[in-house]
XYZ file of C-alpha atoms in Angstrom:
285
model
C -95.369 -101.729 -25.458
C -92.649 -102.558 -27.932
C -93.522 -102.078 -31.573
C -91.796 -103.912 -34.280
C -93.125 -101.827 -37.160
C -95.724 -99.122 -37.949
C -98.518 -101.713 -38.070
C -97.628 -103.532 -34.850
C -100.065 -103.375 -31.829
C -99.942 -100.078 -30.070
C -101.627 -98.645 -27.040
C -105.041 -97.178 -27.335
C -105.779 -99.229 -30.501
C -108.088 -101.958 -31.624
C -106.126 -104.849 -33.329
C -108.073 -107.268 -35.523
C -106.095 -110.475 -35.725
C -106.565 -113.354 -38.270
C -106.225 -116.772 -36.587
C -105.341 -120.145 -38.320
C -108.317 -121.952 -40.064
C -106.941 -125.249 -38.885
C -103.162 -125.540 -39.198
C -101.593 -123.719 -36.274
C -98.525 -123.308 -38.373
C -100.318 -120.581 -40.334
C -100.138 -118.229 -37.250
C -97.953 -115.315 -37.789
C -95.177 -114.150 -35.564
C -97.065 -110.787 -35.150
C -100.125 -112.734 -33.801
C -97.889 -114.438 -31.210
C -96.472 -111.079 -30.102
C -99.937 -109.524 -29.856
C -101.376 -112.367 -27.709
C -98.445 -111.856 -25.326
C -98.534 -108.040 -25.110
C -102.255 -106.941 -25.594
C -103.944 -105.373 -22.562
C -107.216 -106.990 -23.453
C -107.973 -109.887 -25.632
C -111.706 -110.201 -26.839
C -112.164 -113.811 -27.997
C -115.107 -115.393 -29.784
C -114.495 -118.525 -27.641
C -112.062 -118.186 -24.730
C -111.414 -121.953 -24.570
C -110.240 -121.928 -28.220
C -108.165 -118.984 -27.640
C -106.362 -120.654 -24.685
C -105.885 -123.727 -26.893
C -104.416 -121.726 -29.609
C -102.178 -119.845 -27.209
C -100.992 -123.190 -25.875
C -100.115 -124.562 -29.233
C -98.229 -121.307 -30.021
C -96.446 -121.665 -26.701
C -97.516 -118.156 -25.692
C -99.268 -116.904 -22.535
C -101.928 -114.398 -23.065
C -100.519 -111.184 -21.330
C -103.777 -109.351 -20.683
C -107.296 -109.663 -19.538
C -109.311 -112.152 -21.670
C -112.969 -111.630 -22.299
C -115.627 -113.499 -24.329
C -116.774 -111.589 -27.403
C -119.324 -113.792 -29.341
C -122.455 -112.850 -31.198
C -124.945 -112.981 -28.258
C -122.801 -110.670 -25.965
C -121.168 -108.393 -28.782
C -123.386 -105.428 -28.053
C -123.219 -105.647 -24.289
C -119.391 -105.937 -24.156
C -118.856 -102.794 -26.526
C -118.977 -100.175 -23.773
C -116.264 -101.876 -21.583
C -114.002 -102.364 -24.476
C -114.469 -98.776 -25.660
C -113.729 -97.607 -22.202
C -110.421 -99.661 -22.143
C -109.517 -98.190 -25.491
C -110.099 -94.703 -24.398
C -107.861 -95.491 -21.356
C -104.980 -96.034 -23.677
C -105.061 -99.984 -23.684
C -104.589 -102.117 -26.691
C -107.611 -104.522 -27.354
C -106.877 -107.573 -29.431
C -109.845 -109.064 -31.247
C -109.634 -112.683 -32.401
C -112.248 -115.097 -33.585
C -112.347 -118.931 -33.739
C -110.748 -119.004 -37.246
C -109.909 -116.540 -39.980
C -110.459 -112.780 -40.018
C -112.768 -110.992 -37.458
C -115.866 -109.179 -38.865
C -116.030 -111.546 -41.861
C -119.186 -113.570 -40.889
C -117.741 -113.382 -37.358
C -118.119 -110.946 -34.381
C -116.230 -107.722 -34.900
C -118.138 -105.395 -37.205
C -119.952 -103.564 -34.304
C -116.755 -102.953 -32.341
C -114.935 -101.674 -35.537
C -117.894 -99.410 -36.299
C -117.912 -98.020 -32.738
C -114.216 -97.380 -32.822
C -114.551 -95.550 -36.155
C -117.374 -93.447 -34.527
C -115.224 -92.738 -31.499
C -112.234 -91.866 -33.671
C -110.203 -94.841 -32.072
C -107.266 -96.255 -34.144
C -107.982 -99.683 -35.722
C -105.481 -101.788 -37.389
C -105.214 -105.433 -38.635
C -102.793 -108.329 -38.391
C -103.633 -110.062 -41.650
C -103.651 -113.756 -42.163
C -105.738 -116.730 -42.930
C -109.166 -116.179 -44.539
C -111.569 -119.031 -45.682
C -112.907 -116.722 -48.387
C -109.848 -115.967 -50.326
C -108.272 -119.471 -49.663
C -111.392 -121.151 -51.073
C -111.522 -118.697 -54.023
C -107.782 -119.358 -54.974
C -108.443 -123.066 -54.821
C -111.668 -123.174 -56.658
C -110.300 -123.104 -60.163
C -112.855 -120.426 -60.977
C -112.176 -116.884 -62.111
C -110.827 -114.661 -59.299
C -110.479 -111.346 -60.728
C -114.005 -110.220 -59.760
C -115.855 -111.848 -56.827
C -118.369 -111.282 -54.113
C -118.865 -112.702 -50.670
C -122.310 -113.566 -49.457
C -121.730 -114.704 -45.830
C -123.901 -117.738 -45.025
C -126.572 -119.005 -47.354
C -130.056 -118.337 -45.970
C -131.400 -121.116 -43.778
C -135.022 -121.073 -44.811
C -135.887 -122.695 -48.121
C -137.985 -119.739 -49.354
C -135.373 -117.190 -48.523
C -132.736 -119.404 -50.098
C -134.661 -119.714 -53.277
C -135.031 -115.984 -53.539
C -131.303 -115.504 -52.773
C -130.423 -118.025 -55.523
C -132.648 -116.326 -58.019
C -130.695 -113.140 -57.373
C -127.497 -114.876 -58.006
C -128.847 -116.192 -61.297
C -127.675 -113.005 -63.008
C -124.636 -112.209 -60.799
C -121.683 -112.094 -63.216
C -118.993 -112.311 -60.522
C -117.778 -115.461 -58.839
C -119.660 -115.883 -55.607
C -118.201 -117.175 -52.268
C -120.344 -118.254 -49.325
C -120.340 -120.392 -46.261
C -122.775 -123.228 -45.495
C -123.418 -125.597 -42.658
C -122.485 -129.304 -43.410
C -126.123 -130.226 -42.424
C -127.504 -128.023 -45.205
C -124.963 -128.043 -47.884
C -126.672 -131.010 -49.756
C -130.044 -129.171 -49.972
C -128.433 -125.769 -50.924
C -126.524 -127.379 -53.737
C -129.613 -129.165 -54.831
C -131.560 -125.915 -54.832
C -128.826 -124.101 -56.626
C -128.763 -126.727 -59.368
C -132.509 -126.337 -59.861
C -132.507 -122.545 -59.848
C -129.274 -121.823 -61.458
C -129.015 -124.780 -63.800
C -127.148 -128.011 -63.162
C -124.369 -127.141 -65.634
C -123.193 -124.178 -63.596
C -119.783 -124.791 -62.190
C -118.838 -124.553 -58.515
C -116.282 -125.919 -55.821
C -117.013 -127.033 -52.428
C -114.024 -126.496 -50.073
C -114.114 -128.666 -46.934
C -111.857 -128.457 -43.854
C -109.472 -125.861 -45.426
C -105.800 -126.250 -44.195
C -106.842 -129.201 -41.917
C -105.713 -132.885 -42.214
C -108.825 -133.898 -44.144
C -108.913 -130.844 -46.356
C -110.949 -131.667 -49.564
C -111.824 -129.631 -52.646
C -114.593 -130.994 -54.882
C -114.966 -129.184 -58.203
C -117.679 -129.780 -60.798
C -121.150 -128.769 -61.946
C -123.837 -127.939 -59.536
C -125.505 -131.196 -60.537
C -122.467 -133.251 -59.841
C -121.755 -131.537 -56.550
C -125.512 -131.953 -55.337
C -125.170 -135.643 -56.014
C -121.802 -135.967 -54.232
C -123.151 -134.083 -51.169
C -126.515 -136.206 -51.026
C -124.541 -138.801 -48.893
C -123.607 -136.296 -46.329
C -120.679 -133.878 -45.923
C -118.713 -133.117 -42.710
C -116.504 -130.162 -41.453
C -116.294 -126.431 -42.301
C -117.756 -125.607 -45.724
C -117.014 -122.837 -48.141
C -118.742 -122.973 -51.487
C -117.411 -121.082 -54.576
C -119.834 -120.552 -57.395
C -119.091 -119.430 -60.925
C -120.568 -116.152 -62.143
C -123.471 -116.010 -64.566
C -122.423 -116.149 -68.223
C -122.847 -112.961 -70.327
C -126.349 -112.570 -71.520
C -127.452 -110.932 -74.906
C -131.098 -110.182 -74.098
C -133.730 -107.557 -74.833
C -136.320 -106.178 -72.540
C -138.946 -108.435 -73.906
C -136.701 -111.416 -73.021
C -136.766 -110.413 -69.398
C -140.438 -109.830 -68.846
C -141.055 -113.453 -67.817
C -137.981 -113.514 -65.419
C -139.206 -110.343 -63.596
C -142.764 -111.680 -63.460
C -141.632 -115.042 -61.891
C -139.732 -113.096 -59.275
C -142.771 -111.006 -58.429
C -144.907 -114.124 -58.190
C -142.467 -115.502 -55.752
C -143.042 -112.516 -53.465
C -140.684 -109.724 -54.660
C -141.830 -106.168 -55.304
C -142.095 -105.440 -59.097
C -139.944 -102.335 -58.645
C -136.949 -103.899 -56.758
C -137.143 -107.095 -59.125
C -137.024 -104.969 -62.246
C -134.280 -102.832 -60.999
C -132.023 -105.852 -60.048
C -132.700 -107.723 -63.352
C -132.125 -104.404 -65.388
C -128.781 -103.762 -63.465
C -127.597 -107.354 -64.024
C -128.316 -107.384 -67.776
C -127.696 -103.704 -68.719
C -131.319 -102.963 -70.024
C -133.249 -99.792 -69.016
C -134.852 -100.247 -65.717
C -137.865 -97.965 -66.766
C -138.289 -99.820 -70.046
C -138.350 -103.197 -68.286
C -140.648 -101.903 -65.541
C -143.085 -100.660 -68.119
C -142.936 -103.918 -70.215
C -143.917 -105.923 -67.360
C -146.870 -103.531 -66.501
C -147.867 -103.778 -70.167
C -147.766 -107.498 -70.193
C -150.403 -107.636 -67.511
C -152.965 -105.835 -69.547
């Protein structure tokens, strides 16, 4: 196989390739070359892969296999076997970077365990695109994957974010984004700022910025498309151990273990974990 530079696809190597979020023009020339030359292409959706290849005017040169969540574990042995045989395996998902809330992590971990080279063809990512467009601080952020589906788990997750100082990025289904934003406004406060990024890079791309209360009201009428939410970090807090006893007690009442709740609140606020734990116990007497 012809290599254009040190990071180009090579034999006996797993190549993770980012694919366009919507606009096919975002595909890199290296992705086009990899599609044409890889021995095996593991695709989250083979139909979407062939549609992308057609739009790029390239014919997949190797064997194409499906690699979505339900078959990921079952496909690993054959893919590892191909890699050990000196073949290049190209991993692509429907959009964005493999492994980021998409199939890929298990295969990468298996390659690391087997000492098989892994490289990446960087490109589109909904996480960093939404973050850059949000208008919120980008110097420190965390990615939370998809918001929990069940209301109780989502409420617990939001309570944890209540003290997260970094900007938070997460994905959400268009069918649940209204309820998630409403819950977030209730738990985190309606004045906390956020951005909802819809259909990134596509024809009907839309970025809605505002407070959680404003965004929850906007989403109540229904939202369509692929959704990425960016949430501002919690403002700095000047609190004492006594100020936090009630917060920990509320989390325990909601089902968390006292030890873990005290530890998380203490870490987020900078107070002593032991002092906070002891203060909660003392408040019960």
